[in-house]
Amino acid sequence: MLVPTQARAASDTGEIAITVVDSVTAIPIADARAILLGPQTASSLTTRAGIIRYTDVPIGIYRVRVVRSGYASGASTEFDVLPNRAVAVRVELAPNNLGGLKTIGSVVARSNVSVASTDIADNSPIRRLSDSLTDALDKVAGVSVTQDATDPSGAVTVSLNGHDESQTAISLDGIPLSAPGTSANLRAIGTDLFSGSSSSTQAGAGSLGGGVNFRTLQPTQSLQVKASGSTGTFDRSSYQLAATGSVGRFGLAVQHTSRGANSPLTFQTYQDQSGLSYAHEGESHSLGDFVKFRYRLGDERTAISGTALSNNTDAHAVCARYVTLLPCGIGPNNQNFGRFGFAYATISSLVGTVATTLTGFESGGVQNNDNANRYVLLPQAADGSSTCGNGFAGFGASAATYTEQLCPSVGTTDSLTRGVSYSASIGAGRHTIALTGSTSTALNTNVPTVGSRFERSFTTAITSSNYQINDSFKANDKLTISPRLSVANTTTLGTSLLGGIGASWRPSASETFGASANVGSSQPNVFLNRSLGDPVNARFDCAAGTAIVNGPGDGNGGAQSAVSLDATWAHQFRSGATLSLDAFSQVQSGQIINALIREPSNYFANGYLATLDGAYAAQSVCGLAAALPKVYVNEAIGGTRRVYQGITASARIGLGRYFVALPNYTLNVAKLTAASGRLSDGPSTTVVGSQLPNRPIHRAGITLDGVLPRSGTELLANAQYTGANNQQNLGPYLVASVGISHGFGPGRMTLFENNIFGTYGGTFATDDNAVPLALSQGAGLLRTAATPLTPRTLTLSYSVSLGGPKPGTALASVATAAQRLARAAPQPSASPAPANRFIPVPPPPGTDPLSLATTRASCDVDAQKTSAPFLDGIRTYVAAYEAKTKLPEIANIDVVAHVATVDPTVPYYLELRPRRPAGAPSAAPGGPPGDATPRRA
């Protein structure tokens, strides 16, 4: 649901500004309800100045309907919202006693103005300095993307404000991609098909950590074509082809993507734990396709849309750990591959003042672990047979004979989700009530086809429902109160309820305060691991004397509860700089988390430890002379109580006329204060009373974006600081990237270098630079392997957009932010603002402000005949004004010149006031002469 807020960064979103006035007196109409219909719907009341601004509006086709008691309702024609652009819609409502006559003002485009961002898209600075959308998401304040840079097939998940990844709701176009309490693997889904993303830390039932919503392309009225490609170090390459447009009532959006890369170990020949010496692999590739249609029905209040996307991935197996006698590895010709599909159909309609949507969706995927050619160095049985996965005991250093054995490991994980989601926006007086919900059935099946006898097949099937109701009560133009209630119900878990209230206070156009409190329960993870992992495939570390495996833990947990508090402050300075702060605190009980525990021997199945010990003693692993390893199990722990507290801060600061800085800082305290008895089975890296492992307390970043005058060359730089206790088990580190971008031909070319200082760059995870983790029960420290960061890489990209607006920059946002601040200033009364309150809005670069918009359907031949003489008259007036000669008359128009004081690049602007016809009603007392809504040129 869109709400009028401050604008976000230049991205794949736009802005809609609606002005509602009386068609007779031209006085702004307060508390008129404007209903926005399109890819997303919204309903809000105008201010006393008759204005509503919707920001972060996804691109696509929209229309606006305005209603107010005592007036005939009005509806606009359909119009496009395009990236980095705003649409201004002027609505003139006629009083009912005039017979219902109404006029909808013209729709005009102007430059978008941005002040703060958690939004990411192709043309945002951090996106252009990142190899992928998920890499860029990791640079946003309060957002942490968990992924292993050395594993091309590893899962990619998202954590918000230090929460567990299973507590982050992942959605696509507002439709859930993961069940409540579960984490979504973004690598399997494939984010190249997504046009952008936005994150919210608002807690909900089933998603205490908040959520991330990804967006796909939307059809547009005008033809928009985009192509982009990149190439870089380690054979990294990608390309995207996309087009949107409409023919009559039918709109279409299509997209095709491809991405490939090699591991730094690809083509390197060495002997690994398999006992074989060979040229290693590590290639990975993904291929995606997307199509979306939209059809508007004859009543113009109903539209039907459908979306389908698919993504195929494959990755040749490569192991990048070197904490044993030889690097880990399983031999050549092994790979993982998968497929993900997602489809939904939506019908949206407006009934009176109620905007509704109903969506049916289905998503599913299969991930195949095809290591049929896995070789392992294992002791040979007395009869000469293989010991793969069968367990063995009683061997000694002199008796054990190790051989290279073919030990296939083949398994499949299938997932299928079907459901419906629905929403309704209801306007009643000063209340705007939003109802949203979804009901789905999910089935996950894990089948180890060939492998260890200790692995078990298991299936998890759940039916889940999620409902939310939010009310936005407009107390006045400055204060909005928002009570909310969310309910989640999942089979085997029962019902979870989370309720709360929020308030937003905007004492001035430059300052906003917000606060919220939520109390209730949520949902633990339901898709838990139910099987022991293959002991031969354990993560061994010889120097630490440890082995790490996966195993079953607690069930779904018991009763849960949560208390969440949040306070925000945002300020925009006259210079255009902005600052936003968010302080939060959350206490949650009864949730499931994963912990690493040194389990006693009776935890394991018979023969499991013997098989693991035999693999550990191989000459390619740790050798026969090594002591038996301490075995740690990664498992689910219930009955927890955790505290999350912290602050996120972000700013946008103009550095002179040509550069802008975008700093951010995150402080996250994530402590475990209680847990179930299972955590006491043995020493664990999850310690009650301490910060949770791999959750850094401090993270910070800064992005610099600037333009060299005259050349049009854009310079980009980014630095990201990550504190200790991080996912990589490294000490604090700083990663810097730099880039340069310039227009070439019809497109723009960008060259950037990642990790320019080579910070902790490497190919293998080793014990070098590793920071040990503290253990509970006074057991000391657990020595861990440190995962290296992506080495220094170069990437060259080129993108072309045809038919749409050119990408904006962060600098342009700051340059015009002061103008928007003045335009957004609250009006002292319902009377029109004095002329000197108006601020000019420069047109996009290269655009003649007095030219005819012949490409618009509304600018037909008749309209051109009417408009051309008027524009010619203004052009003549401008020439005379600048030449300081006698000023000509313009028919039916009074012109008042003003000296601009906000933007030094605009020396003056002209205010155009239509002359009032004889006998027309006068404006409000004290208002300016003529029409109360001046135009500017």
mmCIF file of N, CA and C in Angstrom, residues 479-521:
data_model
loop_
_atom_site.group_PDB
_atom_site.id
_atom_site.type_symbol
_atom_site.label_atom_id
_atom_site.label_comp_id
_atom_site.label_asym_id
_atom_site.label_seq_id
_atom_site.Cartn_x
_atom_site.Cartn_y
_atom_site.Cartn_z
ATOM 1 N N LEU A 479 -0.554 15.425 11.705
ATOM 2 C CA LEU A 479 -0.572 14.230 12.542
ATOM 3 C C LEU A 479 -1.431 13.143 11.922
ATOM 4 N N THR A 480 -0.852 11.954 11.797
ATOM 5 C CA THR A 480 -1.570 10.772 11.336
ATOM 6 C C THR A 480 -1.348 9.645 12.335
ATOM 7 N N ILE A 481 -2.422 8.985 12.735
ATOM 8 C CA ILE A 481 -2.354 7.882 13.693
ATOM 9 C C ILE A 481 -2.732 6.597 12.967
ATOM 10 N N SER A 482 -1.944 5.539 13.195
ATOM 11 C CA SER A 482 -2.106 4.309 12.412
ATOM 12 C C SER A 482 -2.134 3.080 13.311
ATOM 13 N N PRO A 483 -3.287 2.661 13.794
ATOM 14 C CA PRO A 483 -3.377 1.372 14.480
ATOM 15 C C PRO A 483 -3.303 0.232 13.479
ATOM 16 N N ARG A 484 -2.805 -0.924 13.906
ATOM 17 C CA ARG A 484 -2.654 -2.055 12.994
ATOM 18 C C ARG A 484 -2.814 -3.363 13.763
ATOM 19 N N LEU A 485 -3.179 -4.378 13.035
ATOM 20 C CA LEU A 485 -3.321 -5.717 13.613
ATOM 21 C C LEU A 485 -2.971 -6.732 12.537
ATOM 22 N N SER A 486 -2.131 -7.711 12.882
ATOM 23 C CA SER A 486 -1.782 -8.774 11.937
ATOM 24 C C SER A 486 -1.950 -10.122 12.616
ATOM 25 N N VAL A 487 -2.415 -11.080 11.827
ATOM 26 C CA VAL A 487 -2.689 -12.426 12.327
ATOM 27 C C VAL A 487 -2.050 -13.433 11.375
ATOM 28 N N ALA A 488 -1.347 -14.396 11.916
ATOM 29 C CA ALA A 488 -0.785 -15.488 11.121
ATOM 30 C C ALA A 488 -1.228 -16.811 11.721
ATOM 31 N N ASN A 489 -1.626 -17.722 10.863
ATOM 32 C CA ASN A 489 -2.063 -19.038 11.317
ATOM 33 C C ASN A 489 -1.401 -20.094 10.455
ATOM 34 N N THR A 490 -0.722 -21.030 11.088
ATOM 35 C CA THR A 490 -0.009 -22.084 10.368
ATOM 36 C C THR A 490 -0.319 -23.420 11.015
ATOM 37 N N THR A 491 -0.541 -24.434 10.188
ATOM 38 C CA THR A 491 -0.807 -25.768 10.714
ATOM 39 C C THR A 491 0.329 -26.199 11.620
ATOM 40 N N THR A 492 -0.026 -26.851 12.708
ATOM 41 C CA THR A 492 0.853 -27.363 13.772
ATOM 42 C C THR A 492 1.329 -26.267 14.719
ATOM 43 N N LEU A 493 1.119 -24.986 14.341
ATOM 44 C CA LEU A 493 1.616 -23.903 15.190
ATOM 45 C C LEU A 493 0.505 -23.093 15.825
ATOM 46 N N GLY A 494 -0.691 -23.162 15.253
ATOM 47 C CA GLY A 494 -1.783 -22.367 15.786
ATOM 48 C C GLY A 494 -1.746 -20.941 15.270
ATOM 49 N N THR A 495 -2.381 -20.058 16.023
ATOM 50 C CA THR A 495 -2.561 -18.674 15.593
ATOM 51 C C THR A 495 -1.597 -17.756 16.327
ATOM 52 N N SER A 496 -1.015 -16.834 15.563
ATOM 53 C CA SER A 496 -0.147 -15.811 16.130
ATOM 54 C C SER A 496 -0.770 -14.451 15.864
ATOM 55 N N LEU A 497 -0.692 -13.581 16.834
ATOM 56 C CA LEU A 497 -1.359 -12.284 16.757
ATOM 57 C C LEU A 497 -0.364 -11.194 17.122
ATOM 58 N N LEU A 498 -0.322 -10.140 16.303
ATOM 59 C CA LEU A 498 0.558 -9.012 16.579
ATOM 60 C C LEU A 498 -0.228 -7.731 16.318
ATOM 61 N N GLY A 499 -0.362 -6.920 17.343
ATOM 62 C CA GLY A 499 -1.105 -5.673 17.209
ATOM 63 C C GLY A 499 -0.281 -4.498 17.680
ATOM 64 N N GLY A 500 -0.622 -3.314 17.186
ATOM 65 C CA GLY A 500 0.142 -2.148 17.600
ATOM 66 C C GLY A 500 -0.462 -0.868 17.086
ATOM 67 N N ILE A 501 0.261 0.200 17.322
ATOM 68 C CA ILE A 501 -0.190 1.521 16.895
ATOM 69 C C ILE A 501 1.025 2.348 16.541
ATOM 70 N N GLY A 502 0.864 3.181 15.534
ATOM 71 C CA GLY A 502 1.930 4.073 15.115
ATOM 72 C C GLY A 502 1.403 5.478 14.916
ATOM 73 N N ALA A 503 2.301 6.432 14.902
ATOM 74 C CA ALA A 503 1.927 7.821 14.691
ATOM 75 C C ALA A 503 3.012 8.511 13.900
ATOM 76 N N SER A 504 2.586 9.410 13.023
ATOM 77 C CA SER A 504 3.509 10.218 12.244
ATOM 78 C C SER A 504 3.136 11.678 12.416
ATOM 79 N N TRP A 505 4.112 12.473 12.823
ATOM 80 C CA TRP A 505 3.881 13.899 13.068
ATOM 81 C C TRP A 505 4.844 14.706 12.217
ATOM 82 N N ARG A 506 4.295 15.573 11.390
ATOM 83 C CA ARG A 506 5.108 16.398 10.505
ATOM 84 C C ARG A 506 4.838 17.861 10.823
ATOM 85 N N PRO A 507 5.580 18.413 11.793
ATOM 86 C CA PRO A 507 5.317 19.800 12.191
ATOM 87 C C PRO A 507 5.646 20.808 11.104
ATOM 88 N N SER A 508 6.533 20.442 10.187
ATOM 89 C CA SER A 508 6.877 21.323 9.076
ATOM 90 C C SER A 508 7.218 20.463 7.877
ATOM 91 N N ALA A 509 7.346 21.113 6.726
ATOM 92 C CA ALA A 509 7.647 20.367 5.512
ATOM 93 C C ALA A 509 9.023 19.732 5.557
ATOM 94 N N SER A 510 9.876 20.209 6.458
ATOM 95 C CA SER A 510 11.255 19.720 6.493
ATOM 96 C C SER A 510 11.504 18.702 7.583
ATOM 97 N N GLU A 511 10.516 18.372 8.390
ATOM 98 C CA GLU A 511 10.765 17.523 9.541
ATOM 99 C C GLU A 511 9.605 16.573 9.770
ATOM 100 N N THR A 512 9.946 15.317 10.056
ATOM 101 C CA THR A 512 8.932 14.295 10.321
ATOM 102 C C THR A 512 9.381 13.431 11.488
ATOM 103 N N PHE A 513 8.460 13.176 12.420
ATOM 104 C CA PHE A 513 8.702 12.278 13.532
ATOM 105 C C PHE A 513 7.738 11.092 13.409
ATOM 106 N N GLY A 514 8.207 9.931 13.831
ATOM 107 C CA GLY A 514 7.355 8.754 13.813
ATOM 108 C C GLY A 514 7.634 7.859 15.002
ATOM 109 N N ALA A 515 6.640 7.116 15.435
ATOM 110 C CA ALA A 515 6.799 6.176 16.541
ATOM 111 C C ALA A 515 5.782 5.062 16.377
ATOM 112 N N SER A 516 6.165 3.864 16.817
ATOM 113 C CA SER A 516 5.249 2.726 16.745
ATOM 114 C C SER A 516 5.555 1.752 17.862
ATOM 115 N N ALA A 517 4.536 1.009 18.255
ATOM 116 C CA ALA A 517 4.668 -0.046 19.251
ATOM 117 C C ALA A 517 3.819 -1.225 18.809
ATOM 118 N N ASN A 518 4.398 -2.435 18.884
ATOM 119 C CA ASN A 518 3.692 -3.656 18.509
ATOM 120 C C ASN A 518 3.879 -4.697 19.599
ATOM 121 N N VAL A 519 2.797 -5.364 19.947
ATOM 122 C CA VAL A 519 2.836 -6.392 20.983
ATOM 123 C C VAL A 519 2.062 -7.600 20.479
ATOM 124 N N GLY A 520 2.594 -8.791 20.719
ATOM 125 C CA GLY A 520 1.865 -10.001 20.335
ATOM 126 C C GLY A 520 2.796 -11.166 20.149
ATOM 127 N N SER A 521 2.447 -12.036 19.224
ATOM 128 C CA SER A 521 3.222 -13.243 18.990
ATOM 129 C C SER A 521 3.551 -13.343 17.509
#
